[in-house]
PDB file of N, CA and C in Angstrom:
ATOM      1  N   LEU O 247     157.201-294.098 -28.096  1.00 93.00           N
ATOM      2  CA  LEU O 247     157.841-293.567 -26.914  1.00 93.00           C
ATOM      3  C   LEU O 247     157.347-292.138 -26.705  1.00 93.00           C
ATOM      4  N   VAL O 248     156.805-291.857 -25.519  1.00 97.00           N
ATOM      5  CA  VAL O 248     156.316-290.526 -25.165  1.00 97.00           C
ATOM      6  C   VAL O 248     157.169-290.007 -24.015  1.00 97.00           C
ATOM      7  N   LEU O 249     157.672-288.780 -24.153  1.00 96.00           N
ATOM      8  CA  LEU O 249     158.507-288.178 -23.123  1.00 96.00           C
ATOM      9  C   LEU O 249     157.967-286.793 -22.804  1.00 96.00           C
ATOM     10  N   GLY O 250     157.601-286.577 -21.547  1.00 97.00           N
ATOM     11  CA  GLY O 250     157.088-285.282 -21.125  1.00 97.00           C
ATOM     12  C   GLY O 250     157.803-284.792 -19.887  1.00 97.00           C
ATOM     13  N   THR O 251     157.859-283.483 -19.745  1.00 96.00           N
ATOM     14  CA  THR O 251     158.470-282.878 -18.576  1.00 96.00           C
ATOM     15  C   THR O 251     157.516-281.838 -17.992  1.00 96.00           C
ATOM     16  N   SER O 252     157.846-281.353 -16.816  1.00 96.00           N
ATOM     17  CA  SER O 252     157.043-280.315 -16.178  1.00 96.00           C
ATOM     18  C   SER O 252     157.223-278.967 -16.859  1.00 96.00           C
ATOM     19  N   GLY O 253     158.249-278.826 -17.676  1.00 96.00           N
ATOM     20  CA  GLY O 253     158.531-277.582 -18.376  1.00 96.00           C
ATOM     21  C   GLY O 253     159.674-276.794 -17.768  1.00 96.00           C
ATOM     22  N   GLN O 254     160.175-277.239 -16.622  1.00 95.00           N
ATOM     23  CA  GLN O 254     161.291-276.527 -15.998  1.00 95.00           C
ATOM     24  C   GLN O 254     162.535-276.543 -16.875  1.00 95.00           C
ATOM     25  N   ASN O 255     162.748-277.617 -17.612  1.00 96.00           N
ATOM     26  CA  ASN O 255     163.911-277.696 -18.503  1.00 96.00           C
ATOM     27  C   ASN O 255     163.825-276.649 -19.608  1.00 96.00           C
ATOM     28  N   VAL O 256     162.645-276.423 -20.146  1.00 96.00           N
ATOM     29  CA  VAL O 256     162.451-275.426 -21.201  1.00 96.00           C
ATOM     30  C   VAL O 256     162.635-274.022 -20.632  1.00 96.00           C
ATOM     31  N   GLU O 257     162.037-273.758 -19.483  1.00 95.00           N
ATOM     32  CA  GLU O 257     162.173-272.448 -18.853  1.00 95.00           C
ATOM     33  C   GLU O 257     163.627-272.138 -18.516  1.00 95.00           C
ATOM     34  N   ASP O 258     164.377-273.141 -18.103  1.00 95.00           N
ATOM     35  CA  ASP O 258     165.778-272.929 -17.752  1.00 95.00           C
ATOM     36  C   ASP O 258     166.623-272.603 -18.978  1.00 95.00           C
ATOM     37  N   VAL O 259     166.385-273.284 -20.088  1.00 95.00           N
ATOM     38  CA  VAL O 259     167.096-272.958 -21.331  1.00 95.00           C
ATOM     39  C   VAL O 259     166.729-271.546 -21.768  1.00 95.00           C
ATOM     40  N   ARG O 260     165.458-271.186 -21.667  1.00 93.00           N
ATOM     41  CA  ARG O 260     165.021-269.840 -22.030  1.00 93.00           C
ATOM     42  C   ARG O 260     165.706-268.786 -21.140  1.00 93.00           C
ATOM     43  N   ARG O 261     165.852-269.095 -19.869  1.00 93.00           N
ATOM     44  CA  ARG O 261     166.455-268.161 -18.913  1.00 93.00           C
ATOM     45  C   ARG O 261     167.931-267.893 -19.215  1.00 93.00           C
ATOM     46  N   TYR O 262     168.650-268.913 -19.692  1.00 93.00           N
ATOM     47  CA  TYR O 262     170.097-268.792 -19.857  1.00 93.00           C
ATOM     48  C   TYR O 262     170.571-268.749 -21.307  1.00 93.00           C
ATOM     49  N   SER O 263     169.664-268.560 -22.256  1.00 93.00           N
ATOM     50  CA  SER O 263     170.068-268.476 -23.654  1.00 93.00           C
ATOM     51  C   SER O 263     169.108-267.563 -24.411  1.00 93.00           C
ATOM     52  N   THR O 264     169.355-267.401 -25.688  1.00 93.00           N
ATOM     53  CA  THR O 264     168.456-266.614 -26.539  1.00 93.00           C
ATOM     54  C   THR O 264     167.619-267.518 -27.448  1.00 93.00           C
ATOM     55  N   ILE O 265     167.706-268.812 -27.253  1.00 92.00           N
ATOM     56  CA  ILE O 265     166.931-269.758 -28.070  1.00 92.00           C
ATOM     57  C   ILE O 265     165.451-269.554 -27.773  1.00 92.00           C
ATOM     58  N   GLY O 266     164.653-269.481 -28.803  1.00 88.00           N
ATOM     59  CA  GLY O 266     163.214-269.325 -28.640  1.00 88.00           C
ATOM     60  C   GLY O 266     162.751-267.887 -28.550  1.00 88.00           C
ATOM     61  N   GLU O 267     163.664-266.929 -28.703  1.00 88.00           N
ATOM     62  CA  GLU O 267     163.287-265.520 -28.595  1.00 88.00           C
ATOM     63  C   GLU O 267     162.966-264.873 -29.936  1.00 88.00           C
ATOM     64  N   GLY O 268     163.250-265.549 -31.033  1.00 85.00           N
ATOM     65  CA  GLY O 268     163.033-264.969 -32.357  1.00 85.00           C
ATOM     66  C   GLY O 268     161.560-264.907 -32.730  1.00 85.00           C
ATOM     67  N   GLU O 269     161.284-264.206 -33.813  1.00 83.00           N
ATOM     68  CA  GLU O 269     159.923-264.063 -34.325  1.00 83.00           C
ATOM     69  C   GLU O 269     159.321-265.438 -34.628  1.00 83.00           C
ATOM     70  N   GLY O 270     158.191-265.728 -34.048  1.00 77.00           N
ATOM     71  CA  GLY O 270     157.505-266.999 -34.270  1.00 77.00           C
ATOM     72  C   GLY O 270     158.124-268.184 -33.556  1.00 77.00           C
ATOM     73  N   GLU O 271     159.092-267.931 -32.687  1.00 87.00           N
ATOM     74  CA  GLU O 271     159.730-269.013 -31.944  1.00 87.00           C
ATOM     75  C   GLU O 271     159.182-269.048 -30.521  1.00 87.00           C
ATOM     76  N   GLY O 272     159.488-270.103 -29.821  1.00 90.00           N
ATOM     77  CA  GLY O 272     159.045-270.226 -28.441  1.00 90.00           C
ATOM     78  C   GLY O 272     159.452-271.566 -27.881  1.00 90.00           C
ATOM     79  N   PRO O 273     158.658-272.114 -26.969  1.00 94.00           N
ATOM     80  CA  PRO O 273     158.993-273.400 -26.359  1.00 94.00           C
ATOM     81  C   PRO O 273     159.195-274.529 -27.369  1.00 94.00           C
ATOM     82  N   ALA O 274     158.441-274.529 -28.462  1.00 93.00           N
ATOM     83  CA  ALA O 274     158.600-275.597 -29.461  1.00 93.00           C
ATOM     84  C   ALA O 274     159.999-275.566 -30.061  1.00 93.00           C
ATOM     85  N   ARG O 275     160.559-274.383 -30.259  1.00 93.00           N
ATOM     86  CA  ARG O 275     161.929-274.267 -30.784  1.00 93.00           C
ATOM     87  C   ARG O 275     162.928-274.846 -29.799  1.00 93.00           C
ATOM     88  N   ILE O 276     162.735-274.557 -28.516  1.00 95.00           N
ATOM     89  CA  ILE O 276     163.643-275.085 -27.492  1.00 95.00           C
ATOM     90  C   ILE O 276     163.557-276.607 -27.446  1.00 95.00           C
ATOM     91  N   LEU O 277     162.355-277.152 -27.521  1.00 96.00           N
ATOM     92  CA  LEU O 277     162.197-278.609 -27.529  1.00 96.00           C
ATOM     93  C   LEU O 277     162.854-279.220 -28.757  1.00 96.00           C
ATOM     94  N   ARG O 278     162.723-278.551 -29.908  1.00 94.00           N
ATOM     95  CA  ARG O 278     163.378-279.052 -31.126  1.00 94.00           C
ATOM     96  C   ARG O 278     164.896-279.081 -30.941  1.00 94.00           C
ATOM     97  N   GLU O 279     165.455-278.044 -30.339  1.00 95.00           N
ATOM     98  CA  GLU O 279     166.896-278.026 -30.082  1.00 95.00           C
ATOM     99  C   GLU O 279     167.294-279.157 -29.140  1.00 95.00           C
ATOM    100  N   MET O 280     166.486-279.401 -28.118  1.00 96.00           N
ATOM    101  CA  MET O 280     166.789-280.503 -27.189  1.00 96.00           C
ATOM    102  C   MET O 280     166.792-281.840 -27.918  1.00 96.00           C
ATOM    103  N   LEU O 281     165.893-282.012 -28.884  1.00 95.00           N
ATOM    104  CA  LEU O 281     165.906-283.237 -29.686  1.00 95.00           C
ATOM    105  C   LEU O 281     167.205-283.347 -30.472  1.00 95.00           C
ATOM    106  N   GLN O 282     167.642-282.252 -31.068  1.00 94.00           N
ATOM    107  CA  GLN O 282     168.889-282.272 -31.842  1.00 94.00           C
ATOM    108  C   GLN O 282     170.095-282.502 -30.938  1.00 94.00           C
ATOM    109  N   TRP O 283     170.062-281.933 -29.741  1.00 95.00           N
ATOM    110  CA  TRP O 283     171.149-282.140 -28.775  1.00 95.00           C
ATOM    111  C   TRP O 283     171.091-283.527 -28.151  1.00 95.00           C
ATOM    112  N   ARG O 284     169.922-284.187 -28.268  1.00 95.00           N
ATOM    113  CA  ARG O 284     169.656-285.484 -27.641  1.00 95.00           C
ATOM    114  C   ARG O 284     169.801-285.414 -26.124  1.00 95.00           C
ATOM    115  N   HIS O 285     169.250-284.321 -25.566  1.00 96.00           N
ATOM    116  CA  HIS O 285     169.350-284.109 -24.125  1.00 96.00           C
ATOM    117  C   HIS O 285     168.061-283.507 -23.591  1.00 96.00           C
ATOM    118  N   VAL O 286     167.506-284.092 -22.536  1.00 96.00           N
ATOM    119  CA  VAL O 286     166.244-283.640 -21.947  1.00 96.00           C
ATOM    120  C   VAL O 286     166.436-282.395 -21.083  1.00 96.00           C
ATOM    121  N   ALA O 287     167.544-282.315 -20.380  1.00 95.00           N
ATOM    122  CA  ALA O 287     167.775-281.212 -19.445  1.00 95.00           C
ATOM    123  C   ALA O 287     169.217-280.724 -19.571  1.00 95.00           C
ATOM    124  N   PRO O 288     169.515-279.947 -20.623  1.00 94.00           N
ATOM    125  CA  PRO O 288     170.904-279.566 -20.874  1.00 94.00           C
ATOM    126  C   PRO O 288     171.530-278.675 -19.798  1.00 94.00           C
ATOM    127  N   THR O 289     170.729-278.022 -18.978  1.00 92.00           N
ATOM    128  CA  THR O 289     171.300-277.149 -17.942  1.00 92.00           C
ATOM    129  C   THR O 289     171.444-277.846 -16.591  1.00 92.00           C
ATOM    130  N   ALA O 290     170.995-279.082 -16.481  1.00 90.00           N
ATOM    131  CA  ALA O 290     171.093-279.821 -15.211  1.00 90.00           C
ATOM    132  C   ALA O 290     172.470-280.471 -15.092  1.00 90.00           C
ATOM    133  N   PRO O 291     173.045-280.545 -13.958  1.00 87.00           N
ATOM    134  CA  PRO O 291     172.617-280.071 -12.641  1.00 87.00           C
ATOM    135  C   PRO O 291     173.122-278.668 -12.310  1.00 87.00           C
ATOM    136  N   ASP O 292     173.716-277.947 -13.277  1.00 89.00           N
ATOM    137  CA  ASP O 292     174.302-276.639 -12.981  1.00 89.00           C
ATOM    138  C   ASP O 292     173.277-275.608 -12.518  1.00 89.00           C
ATOM    139  N   THR O 293     172.196-275.451 -13.281  1.00 90.00           N
ATOM    140  CA  THR O 293     171.197-274.444 -12.911  1.00 90.00           C
ATOM    141  C   THR O 293     169.806-275.031 -12.710  1.00 90.00           C
ATOM    142  N   LEU O 294     169.623-276.277 -13.051  1.00 89.00           N
ATOM    143  CA  LEU O 294     168.339-276.959 -12.850  1.00 89.00           C
ATOM    144  C   LEU O 294     168.552-278.028 -11.794  1.00 89.00           C
ATOM    145  N   PRO O 295     167.881-277.901 -10.662  1.00 88.00           N
ATOM    146  CA  PRO O 295     168.122-278.855  -9.574  1.00 88.00           C
ATOM    147  C   PRO O 295     167.844-280.306  -9.981  1.00 88.00           C
ATOM    148  N   CYS O 296     168.795-281.152  -9.729  1.00 88.00           N
ATOM    149  CA  CYS O 296     168.640-282.587  -9.922  1.00 88.00           C
ATOM    150  C   CYS O 296     169.755-283.272  -9.143  1.00 88.00           C
ATOM    151  N   PHE O 297     169.629-284.554  -9.005  1.00 86.00           N
ATOM    152  CA  PHE O 297     170.641-285.329  -8.302  1.00 86.00           C
ATOM    153  C   PHE O 297     171.791-285.604  -9.262  1.00 86.00           C
ATOM    154  N   PRO O 298     173.009-285.162  -8.968  1.00 82.00           N
ATOM    155  CA  PRO O 298     174.122-285.418  -9.886  1.00 82.00           C
ATOM    156  C   PRO O 298     174.494-286.895  -9.943  1.00 82.00           C
ATOM    157  N   VAL O 299     174.872-287.334 -11.114  1.00 86.00           N
ATOM    158  CA  VAL O 299     175.278-288.722 -11.339  1.00 86.00           C
ATOM    159  C   VAL O 299     176.710-288.705 -11.843  1.00 86.00           C
ATOM    160  N   LYS O 300     177.534-289.559 -11.288  1.00 88.00           N
ATOM    161  CA  LYS O 300     178.971-289.521 -11.565  1.00 88.00           C
ATOM    162  C   LYS O 300     179.377-290.080 -12.928  1.00 88.00           C
ATOM    163  N   ASP O 301     178.943-291.268 -13.275  1.00 91.00           N
ATOM    164  CA  ASP O 301     179.503-291.961 -14.438  1.00 91.00           C
ATOM    165  C   ASP O 301     178.698-291.870 -15.725  1.00 91.00           C
ATOM    166  N   GLU O 302     177.475-291.385 -15.668  1.00 91.00           N
ATOM    167  CA  GLU O 302     176.666-291.297 -16.882  1.00 91.00           C
ATOM    168  C   GLU O 302     175.672-290.161 -16.745  1.00 91.00           C
ATOM    169  N   ASP O 303     175.134-289.728 -17.857  1.00 91.00           N
ATOM    170  CA  ASP O 303     174.148-288.660 -17.858  1.00 91.00           C
ATOM    171  C   ASP O 303     172.773-289.276 -18.109  1.00 91.00           C
ATOM    172  N   PRO O 304     171.906-289.320 -17.093  1.00 91.00           N
ATOM    173  CA  PRO O 304     170.606-289.966 -17.246  1.00 91.00           C
ATOM    174  C   PRO O 304     169.635-289.180 -18.127  1.00 91.00           C
ATOM    175  N   PHE O 305     170.003-287.966 -18.528  1.00 93.00           N
ATOM    176  CA  PHE O 305     169.102-287.137 -19.323  1.00 93.00           C
ATOM    177  C   PHE O 305     169.381-287.204 -20.821  1.00 93.00           C
ATOM    178  N   LEU O 306     170.326-288.025 -21.240  1.00 94.00           N
ATOM    179  CA  LEU O 306     170.597-288.198 -22.664  1.00 94.00           C
ATOM    180  C   LEU O 306     169.534-289.095 -23.291  1.00 94.00           C
ATOM    181  N   PHE O 307     169.129-288.753 -24.518  1.00 91.00           N
ATOM    182  CA  PHE O 307     168.200-289.609 -25.261  1.00 91.00           C
ATOM    183  C   PHE O 307     168.952-290.833 -25.753  1.00 91.00           C
ATOM    184  N   THR O 308     168.420-291.998 -25.508  1.00 90.00           N
ATOM    185  CA  THR O 308     168.966-293.206 -26.125  1.00 90.00           C
ATOM    186  C   THR O 308     168.137-293.569 -27.350  1.00 90.00           C
ATOM    187  N   ARG O 309     166.877-293.146 -27.353  1.00 92.00           N
ATOM    188  CA  ARG O 309     165.978-293.312 -28.503  1.00 92.00           C
ATOM    189  C   ARG O 309     165.209-292.012 -28.670  1.00 92.00           C
ATOM    190  N   CYS O 310     164.896-291.674 -29.876  1.00 92.00           N
ATOM    191  CA  CYS O 310     164.132-290.457 -30.137  1.00 92.00           C
ATOM    192  C   CYS O 310     162.658-290.701 -29.797  1.00 92.00           C
ATOM    193  N   PRO O 311     162.066-289.840 -28.971  1.00 94.00           N
ATOM    194  CA  PRO O 311     160.653-290.041 -28.630  1.00 94.00           C
ATOM    195  C   PRO O 311     159.740-289.715 -29.807  1.00 94.00           C
ATOM    196  N   HIS O 312     158.586-290.388 -29.862  1.00 94.00           N
ATOM    197  CA  HIS O 312     157.579-290.091 -30.884  1.00 94.00           C
ATOM    198  C   HIS O 312     156.847-288.800 -30.521  1.00 94.00           C
ATOM    199  N   VAL O 313     156.673-288.588 -29.226  1.00 96.00           N
ATOM    200  CA  VAL O 313     156.038-287.372 -28.714  1.00 96.00           C
ATOM    201  C   VAL O 313     156.925-286.834 -27.603  1.00 96.00           C
ATOM    202  N   PHE O 314     157.262-285.560 -27.688  1.00 96.00           N
ATOM    203  CA  PHE O 314     158.098-284.903 -26.684  1.00 96.00           C
ATOM    204  C   PHE O 314     157.395-283.605 -26.318  1.00 96.00           C
ATOM    205  N   PHE O 315     157.044-283.440 -25.038  1.00 97.00           N
ATOM    206  CA  PHE O 315     156.284-282.246 -24.660  1.00 97.00           C
ATOM    207  C   PHE O 315     156.754-281.704 -23.324  1.00 97.00           C
ATOM    208  N   ALA O 316     156.400-280.447 -23.077  1.00 97.00           N
ATOM    209  CA  ALA O 316     156.725-279.774 -21.819  1.00 97.00           C
ATOM    210  C   ALA O 316     155.470-279.060 -21.324  1.00 97.00           C
ATOM    211  N   GLY O 317     155.169-279.229 -20.063  1.00 96.00           N
ATOM    212  CA  GLY O 317     154.018-278.570 -19.460  1.00 96.00           C
ATOM    213  C   GLY O 317     154.348-277.159 -19.017  1.00 96.00           C
ATOM    214  N   THR O 318     153.362-276.495 -18.464  1.00 95.00           N
ATOM    215  CA  THR O 318     153.430-275.146 -17.889  1.00 95.00           C
ATOM    216  C   THR O 318     154.066-274.115 -18.813  1.00 95.00           C
ATOM    217  N   GLN O 319     153.749-274.176 -20.097  1.00 94.00           N
ATOM    218  CA  GLN O 319     154.239-273.176 -21.043  1.00 94.00           C
ATOM    219  C   GLN O 319     153.152-272.111 -21.233  1.00 94.00           C
ATOM    220  N   PRO O 320     153.530-270.906 -21.673  1.00 91.00           N
ATOM    221  CA  PRO O 320     152.557-269.817 -21.771  1.00 91.00           C
ATOM    222  C   PRO O 320     151.458-270.036 -22.811  1.00 91.00           C
ATOM    223  N   ALA O 321     151.728-270.864 -23.816  1.00 89.00           N
ATOM    224  CA  ALA O 321     150.725-271.113 -24.855  1.00 89.00           C
ATOM    225  C   ALA O 321     150.991-272.478 -25.479  1.00 89.00           C
ATOM    226  N   PHE O 322     149.950-273.029 -26.122  1.00 91.00           N
ATOM    227  CA  PHE O 322     150.105-274.297 -26.819  1.00 91.00           C
ATOM    228  C   PHE O 322     150.841-274.069 -28.124  1.00 91.00           C
ATOM    229  N   GLY O 323     151.709-274.982 -28.450  1.00 89.00           N
ATOM    230  CA  GLY O 323     152.393-274.963 -29.732  1.00 89.00           C
ATOM    231  C   GLY O 323     152.801-276.368 -30.101  1.00 89.00           C
ATOM    232  N   SER O 324     152.909-276.632 -31.370  1.00 91.00           N
ATOM    233  CA  SER O 324     153.349-277.959 -31.795  1.00 91.00           C
ATOM    234  C   SER O 324     154.185-277.831 -33.061  1.00 91.00           C
ATOM    235  N   GLU O 325     154.968-278.837 -33.296  1.00 91.00           N
ATOM    236  CA  GLU O 325     155.835-278.857 -34.464  1.00 91.00           C
ATOM    237  C   GLU O 325     156.168-280.301 -34.785  1.00 91.00           C
ATOM    238  N   LEU O 326     156.167-280.628 -36.062  1.00 93.00           N
ATOM    239  CA  LEU O 326     156.566-281.956 -36.501  1.00 93.00           C
ATOM    240  C   LEU O 326     158.042-281.913 -36.855  1.00 93.00           C
ATOM    241  N   VAL O 327     158.826-282.782 -36.225  1.00 92.00           N
ATOM    242  CA  VAL O 327     160.261-282.843 -36.469  1.00 92.00           C
ATOM    243  C   VAL O 327     160.569-284.208 -37.053  1.00 92.00           C
ATOM    244  N   ARG O 328     161.217-284.215 -38.192  1.00 87.00           N
ATOM    245  CA  ARG O 328     161.601-285.475 -38.837  1.00 87.00           C
ATOM    246  C   ARG O 328     163.108-285.643 -38.734  1.00 87.00           C
ATOM    247  N   GLY O 329     163.526-286.865 -38.460  1.00 76.00           N
ATOM    248  CA  GLY O 329     164.950-287.161 -38.348  1.00 76.00           C
ATOM    249  C   GLY O 329     165.614-287.180 -39.713  1.00 76.00           C
ATOM    250  N   GLU O 330     166.919-287.137 -39.658  1.00 69.00           N
ATOM    251  CA  GLU O 330     167.690-287.158 -40.910  1.00 69.00           C
ATOM    252  C   GLU O 330     168.068-288.560 -41.278  1.00 69.00           C
TER     253      GLU O 330
END
């Protein structure tokens, strides 16, 4: 399973939190947190434009992706995340 985004979800988390601001951290840290939260767009629809859905959240992970990436980031980064 491969899941990719345009990167707006990562930029929005960066804009409204301090995640990814530490030494050696960045977009990969934010993506790792999204995996732990099991949510692709944690700020939607409040600050990230999307169509609101009444009865369910379409951005929740039902399965963990093998590859999870975000485009339009300032630099390339990667990290291997293993489940518990």
